[in-house]
Coordinates of C-alpha atoms in Angstrom, one line a residue:
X1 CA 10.6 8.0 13.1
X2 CA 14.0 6.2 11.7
X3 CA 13.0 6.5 8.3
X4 CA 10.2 8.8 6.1
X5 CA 8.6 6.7 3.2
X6 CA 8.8 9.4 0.5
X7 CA 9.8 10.4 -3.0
X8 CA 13.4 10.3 -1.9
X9 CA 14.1 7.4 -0.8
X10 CA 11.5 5.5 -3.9
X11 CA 14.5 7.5 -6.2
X12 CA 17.8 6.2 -4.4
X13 CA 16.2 2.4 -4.3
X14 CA 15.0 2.6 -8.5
X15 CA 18.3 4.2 -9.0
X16 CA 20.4 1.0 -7.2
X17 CA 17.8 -1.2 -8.9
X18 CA 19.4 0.2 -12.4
X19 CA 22.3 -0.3 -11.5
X20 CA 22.3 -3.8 -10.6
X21 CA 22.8 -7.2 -12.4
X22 CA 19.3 -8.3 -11.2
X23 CA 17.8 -5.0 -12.0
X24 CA 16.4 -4.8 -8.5
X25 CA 17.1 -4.1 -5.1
X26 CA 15.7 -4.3 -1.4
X27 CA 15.9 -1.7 1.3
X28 CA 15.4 -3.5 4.3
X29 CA 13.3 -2.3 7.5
X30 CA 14.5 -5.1 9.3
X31 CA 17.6 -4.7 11.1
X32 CA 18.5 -8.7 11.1
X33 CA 17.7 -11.7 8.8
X34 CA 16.9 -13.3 11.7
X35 CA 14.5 -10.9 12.6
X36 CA 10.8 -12.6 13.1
X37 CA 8.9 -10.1 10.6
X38 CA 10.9 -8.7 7.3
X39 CA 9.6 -5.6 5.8
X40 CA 11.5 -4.1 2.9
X41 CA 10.8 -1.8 -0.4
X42 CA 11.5 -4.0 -3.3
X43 CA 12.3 -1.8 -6.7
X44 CA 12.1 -3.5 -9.6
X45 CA 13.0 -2.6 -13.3
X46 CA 11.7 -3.8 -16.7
X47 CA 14.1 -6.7 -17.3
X48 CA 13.6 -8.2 -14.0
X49 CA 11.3 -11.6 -13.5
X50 CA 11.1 -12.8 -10.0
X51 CA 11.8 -16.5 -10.4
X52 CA 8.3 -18.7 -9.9
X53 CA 8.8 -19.8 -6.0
X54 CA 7.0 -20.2 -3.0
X55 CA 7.5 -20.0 1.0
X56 CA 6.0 -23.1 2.6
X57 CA 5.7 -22.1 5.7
X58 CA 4.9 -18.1 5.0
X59 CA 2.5 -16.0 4.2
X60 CA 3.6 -12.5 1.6
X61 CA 2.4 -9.4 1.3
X62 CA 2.7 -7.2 -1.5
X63 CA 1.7 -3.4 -1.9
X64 CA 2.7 -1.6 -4.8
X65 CA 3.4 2.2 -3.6
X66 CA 4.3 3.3 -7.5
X67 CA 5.1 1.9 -11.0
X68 CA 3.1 -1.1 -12.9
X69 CA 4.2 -4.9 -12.3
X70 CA 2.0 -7.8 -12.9
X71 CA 2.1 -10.9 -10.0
X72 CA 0.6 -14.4 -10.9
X73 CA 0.2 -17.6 -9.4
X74 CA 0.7 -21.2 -10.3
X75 CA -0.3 -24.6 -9.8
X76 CA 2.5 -27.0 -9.4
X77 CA 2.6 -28.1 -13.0
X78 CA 3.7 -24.7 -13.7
X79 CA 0.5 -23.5 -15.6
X80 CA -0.8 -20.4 -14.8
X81 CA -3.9 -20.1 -12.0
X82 CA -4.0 -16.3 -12.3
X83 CA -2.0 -13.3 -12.8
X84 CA -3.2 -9.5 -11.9
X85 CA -1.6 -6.6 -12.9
X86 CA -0.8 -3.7 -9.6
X87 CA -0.9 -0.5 -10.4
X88 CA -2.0 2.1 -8.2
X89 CA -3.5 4.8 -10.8
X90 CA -5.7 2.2 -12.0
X91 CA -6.7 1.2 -8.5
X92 CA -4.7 -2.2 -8.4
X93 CA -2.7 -2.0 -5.0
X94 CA -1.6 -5.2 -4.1
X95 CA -1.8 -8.5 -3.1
X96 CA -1.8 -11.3 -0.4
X97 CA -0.1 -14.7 -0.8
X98 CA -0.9 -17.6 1.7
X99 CA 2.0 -20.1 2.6
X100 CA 2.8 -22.6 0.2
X101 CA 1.7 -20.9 -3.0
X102 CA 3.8 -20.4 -6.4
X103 CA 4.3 -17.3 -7.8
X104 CA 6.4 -14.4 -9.1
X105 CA 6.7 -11.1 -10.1
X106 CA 7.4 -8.7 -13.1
X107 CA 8.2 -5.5 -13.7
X108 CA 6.5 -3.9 -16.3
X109 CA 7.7 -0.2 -15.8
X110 CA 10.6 1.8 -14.8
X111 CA 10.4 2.9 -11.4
X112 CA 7.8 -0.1 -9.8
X113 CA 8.4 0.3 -6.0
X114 CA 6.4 -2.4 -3.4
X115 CA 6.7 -2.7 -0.1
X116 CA 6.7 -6.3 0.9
X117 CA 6.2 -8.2 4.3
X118 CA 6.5 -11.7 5.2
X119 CA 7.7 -13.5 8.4
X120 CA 11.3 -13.8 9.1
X121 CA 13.8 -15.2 9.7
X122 CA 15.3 -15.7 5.9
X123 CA 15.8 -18.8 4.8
X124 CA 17.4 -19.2 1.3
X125 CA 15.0 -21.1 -1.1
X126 CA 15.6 -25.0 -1.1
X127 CA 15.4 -27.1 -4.7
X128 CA 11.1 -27.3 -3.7
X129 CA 11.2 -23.5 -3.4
X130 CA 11.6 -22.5 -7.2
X131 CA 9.8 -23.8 -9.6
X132 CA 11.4 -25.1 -13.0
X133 CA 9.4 -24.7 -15.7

């Protein structure tokens, strides 16, 4: 095992995620961008608003291993189609997005920790990938 999933390492990704402009950060299973599946923990603070976007040819996975942050969907009007909150105390653990799908997500407390999976290789998001609303 290269790397242990643990209270440890959830602490040294919130702690980066504080300390950056975006007020989150990855940590990256994949060793390449170009690598064909990308699995990372995402940490995200209070602050911090995923812009509304979508993957056209990718499905994502999020599970929420700790914290509280609320995930919705859109049509492509920008109105809502439905937002649920994760939280794994209250038995909310995550969620799948099929390909071609707007959303986003939101932090709603210090120390929300997902791991997220979705096929590689990255490709930055094109003027169709993010929504302006």
């Amino acid at each position: 095992m290269d790397t242990i999933i643990d209270e440890e390492l959830l602490d040294s990704v919130t702690e980066q995620a504080k300390g950056s402009a975006r007020l989150r950060m990855n940590y990256n299973f994949h060793k390449s961008l170009d690598d064909k599946c990308h699995r990372f923990l995402n940490a995200v603070e209070p602050g911090t608003v995923v812009p509304i976007h979508r993957h056209p040819t990718k499905d994502e996975t999020f599970v929420l291993l700790r914290g509280r942050v609320k995930v919705c969907t859109y049509h492509d009007d920008g109105s809502v189609k439905e937002c649920i909150v994760l939280c794994p105390e209250e038995g909310k653990y995550g969620v799948d997005i099929p390909k071609g799908v707007w959303h986003n997500v939101e932090s709603l407390a210090s120390g929300s920790c997902f791991f997220e999976c979705k096929e590689g290789p990255f490709v930055p998001h094109e003027v169709d990938g993010i929504l302006e609303v």
